[in-house]
Amino acid sequence: MTRTEVVVSELLTALPVVPEPAARPLLVGLELTERPKVPAWITDPAVRASAEAGLYEIPDEFFGDGR
């Protein structure tokens, strides 16, 4: 009788640990999570509501690292 052995690399079995500052933009870029429409630093309710309604789009460079 022949014995079959399966060899799997540890790299394929261990889940990678991605730091939070890198994980969020990566997931947004891969379209696995929704891109926020308004940066956190915009606090005026009227401006936030206008951006969330899609009246204008805020460029990516205004989001900074804390998307």
N, CA and C of each residue as an Amber inpcrd file, in Angstrom:
protein
   201
   0.8480000  -1.1760000   0.0000000   0.0000000   0.0000000   0.0000000
   0.8950000   1.2420000   0.0000000   0.5180000   2.2240000  -0.7880000
   1.2860000   3.4580000  -0.9080000   0.7170000   4.5060000   0.0310000
   1.6120000   5.1990000   0.6950000   1.1960000   6.2420000   1.6300000
   1.3690000   7.6030000   0.9570000   0.3170000   8.4220000   0.9810000
   0.3660000   9.7620000   0.3970000   0.4990000  10.7780000   1.5160000
   1.4540000  11.6620000   1.3610000   1.6810000  12.6860000   2.3740000
   1.5270000  14.0570000   1.7170000   0.7880000  14.9330000   2.3700000
   0.5730000  16.2840000   1.8500000   1.4540000  17.2360000   2.6460000
   2.2430000  18.0070000   1.9420000   3.1210000  18.9760000   2.5740000
   2.6070000  20.3690000   2.2150000   2.3070000  21.1540000   3.2410000
   1.7830000  22.4980000   3.0360000   2.7310000  23.4870000   3.7010000
   3.0670000  24.5070000   2.9700000   3.9650000  25.5250000   3.5060000
   3.2940000  26.2670000   4.6570000   4.0840000  26.6250000   5.6550000
   3.5530000  27.3820000   6.7780000   3.0760000  28.7640000   6.3250000
   3.6660000  29.2710000   5.2560000   3.2430000  30.5700000   4.7270000
   1.8050000  30.5330000   4.2220000   1.3500000  29.3770000   3.7720000
  -0.0140000  29.2520000   3.2810000  -1.0120000  29.0070000   4.3940000
  -0.5520000  28.5630000   5.5470000  -1.4740000  28.2500000   6.6340000
  -1.5790000  29.3510000   7.6720000  -0.5530000  30.1960000   7.7820000
  -0.5780000  31.2620000   8.7830000  -1.2170000  32.5140000   8.1890000
  -2.1070000  33.1240000   8.9330000  -2.7340000  34.3580000   8.4760000
  -1.7620000  35.5210000   8.6300000  -1.6580000  36.3490000   7.6150000
  -0.7410000  37.4930000   7.7300000  -1.2900000  38.5520000   8.6720000
  -0.4010000  39.2450000   9.3460000  -0.7990000  40.3300000  10.2270000
  -0.4460000  41.6290000   9.5120000  -1.4790000  42.4010000   9.2020000
  -1.2870000  43.6630000   8.4970000  -1.5950000  44.7930000   9.4710000
  -0.6680000  45.7320000   9.6670000  -0.9370000  46.8330000  10.5880000
  -2.1040000  47.6870000  10.1120000  -2.8590000  48.2330000  11.0430000
  -4.0640000  49.0030000  10.7540000  -3.8330000  50.1480000   9.7660000
  -2.7690000  50.9520000   9.9060000  -2.6040000  52.0500000   8.9430000
  -2.4590000  51.5700000   7.4990000  -1.9830000  50.3550000   7.3010000
  -1.8330000  49.8250000   5.9450000  -3.0630000  49.0370000   5.5100000
  -3.7510000  48.4290000   6.4470000  -4.8600000  47.5500000   6.1060000
  -6.0510000  48.3060000   5.5230000  -6.4270000  49.4020000   6.1230000
  -7.6130000  50.1330000   5.6640000  -7.4710000  50.6290000   4.2250000
  -6.3730000  51.3370000   3.8710000  -6.2400000  51.7620000   2.4680000
  -6.1340000  50.5860000   1.4910000  -5.5210000  49.4910000   1.9400000
  -5.4080000  48.3150000   1.0880000  -6.7900000  47.7420000   0.7820000
  -7.6150000  47.5890000   1.7980000  -8.9610000  47.0510000   1.5930000
  -9.8200000  47.9790000   0.7460000  -9.6660000  49.2910000   0.9400000
 -10.4080000  50.2590000   0.1240000  -9.9360000  50.1770000  -1.3260000
  -8.6280000  50.0900000  -1.5320000  -8.0800000  50.0140000  -2.8810000
  -8.5000000  48.7560000  -3.6190000  -8.6590000  47.6610000  -2.9060000
  -9.1100000  46.4100000  -3.5050000 -10.6280000  46.3300000  -3.5970000
 -11.2960000  47.3830000  -3.1470000 -12.7570000  47.4820000  -3.1240000
 -13.3960000  46.3570000  -2.3190000 -12.7280000  45.9830000  -1.2110000
 -13.2810000  44.9880000  -0.3000000 -14.0360000  45.6370000   0.8420000
 -13.8840000  46.9370000   0.9900000 -14.6310000  47.7000000   1.9650000
 -14.9600000  49.0450000   1.3400000 -15.9880000  49.6710000   1.8410000
 -16.4340000  50.9250000   1.2490000 -15.5020000  52.0750000   1.6010000
 -15.2110000  52.8930000   0.6190000 -14.3880000  54.0830000   0.8210000
 -15.2460000  55.1350000   1.5250000 -14.7440000  55.7240000   2.6030000
 -15.5240000  56.7660000   3.2570000 -15.6970000  57.9640000   2.3180000
 -16.8810000  58.5510000   2.3220000 -17.1520000  59.6780000   1.4320000
 -16.6840000  60.9980000   2.0120000 -16.5330000  61.0510000   3.3410000
 -16.1750000  62.3050000   4.0040000 -15.0480000  62.0260000   4.9980000
 -13.9560000  62.8110000   4.9550000 -12.8870000  62.6310000   5.9420000
 -13.3770000  62.9840000   7.3490000 -12.7550000  62.3770000   8.3340000
 -13.1580000  62.5840000   9.7280000 -12.9560000  64.0220000  10.1870000
 -12.0250000  64.7480000   9.5630000 -11.7410000  66.1100000  10.0220000
 -12.8000000  67.1120000   9.5910000 -13.7090000  66.7350000   8.7030000
 -14.8210000  67.6300000   8.3460000 -15.9130000  67.4350000   9.3870000
 -16.1620000  68.4790000  10.1730000 -17.1110000  68.3450000  11.2850000
 -18.4100000  69.1130000  11.0570000 -18.4500000  69.9980000  10.0840000
 -19.6710000  70.7680000   9.8140000 -20.7410000  69.8190000   9.2810000
 -21.8770000  69.7150000   9.9800000 -22.9250000  68.7650000   9.5660000
 -23.4520000  69.0190000   8.1540000 -23.5480000  70.2790000   7.7470000
 -24.0680000  70.5890000   6.4090000 -23.0900000  70.1300000   5.3280000
 -21.8010000  70.3370000   5.5500000 -20.7870000  69.9110000   4.5840000
 -20.7380000  68.3950000   4.5140000 -20.7980000  67.7350000   5.6730000
 -20.7850000  66.2660000   5.6920000 -21.9960000  65.7120000   4.9490000
 -23.1580000  66.2950000   5.1950000 -24.3840000  65.8160000   4.5450000
 -24.3060000  65.9990000   3.0320000 -23.7560000  67.1200000   2.5790000
 -23.6210000  67.3650000   1.1410000 -22.6830000  66.3460000   0.4910000
 -21.5690000  66.0660000   1.1390000 -20.6100000  65.0940000   0.5950000
 -21.1970000  63.6890000   0.6080000 -21.8870000  63.3280000   1.6630000
 -22.4890000  61.9890000   1.7480000 -23.6100000  61.8180000   0.7390000
 -24.2720000  62.9230000   0.3880000 -25.3350000  62.8610000  -0.6170000
 -24.7680000  62.7630000  -2.0310000 -23.4480000  62.9510000  -2.1570000
 -22.8170000  62.8290000  -3.4630000 -22.8330000  64.1060000  -4.2720000
 -23.0640000  65.2440000  -3.6280000 -23.0900000  66.5100000  -4.3640000
 -21.7020000  66.9080000  -4.8540000 -20.6700000  66.4420000  -4.1770000
 -19.2990000  66.6510000  -4.6350000 -18.4260000  65.5410000  -4.0860000
 -17.3150000  65.3320000  -4.7610000 -16.3870000  64.2850000  -4.3360000
 -15.1160000  64.9160000  -3.7920000 -14.6520000  64.4110000  -2.6750000
 -13.4430000  64.9190000  -2.0400000 -12.2650000  64.0720000  -2.5280000
 -11.2040000  64.7050000  -3.0690000 -10.0450000  63.9460000  -3.5600000
  -9.3740000  63.1350000  -2.4470000  -8.7400000  62.0420000  -2.8400000
  -8.1090000  61.1220000  -1.8920000  -7.0560000  61.7900000  -1.0210000
  -6.3150000  62.7620000  -1.5500000  -5.2370000  63.3650000  -0.7600000
  -5.7410000  64.1080000   0.4640000  -7.0200000  64.4240000   0.5230000
  -7.5660000  65.1180000   1.6850000  -7.9770000  64.1620000   2.8100000
  -7.9100000  62.8660000   2.5690000  -8.2560000  61.8990000   3.5960000
  -7.1080000  61.6360000   4.5450000  -5.8680000  61.7690000   4.1030000
  -4.7200000  61.5200000   4.9620000  -4.5950000  60.0500000   5.2890000
  -3.8950000  59.7520000   6.3970000  -3.6650000  58.3530000   6.7890000
  -4.8270000  57.7570000   7.5540000  -5.6450000  58.5570000   8.1870000
  -6.7060000  58.0290000   9.0580000  -8.0210000  57.8320000   8.3830000
  -8.0140000  57.2180000   7.2170000  -9.2740000  56.9830000   6.5080000
 -10.1620000  56.2070000   7.3870000
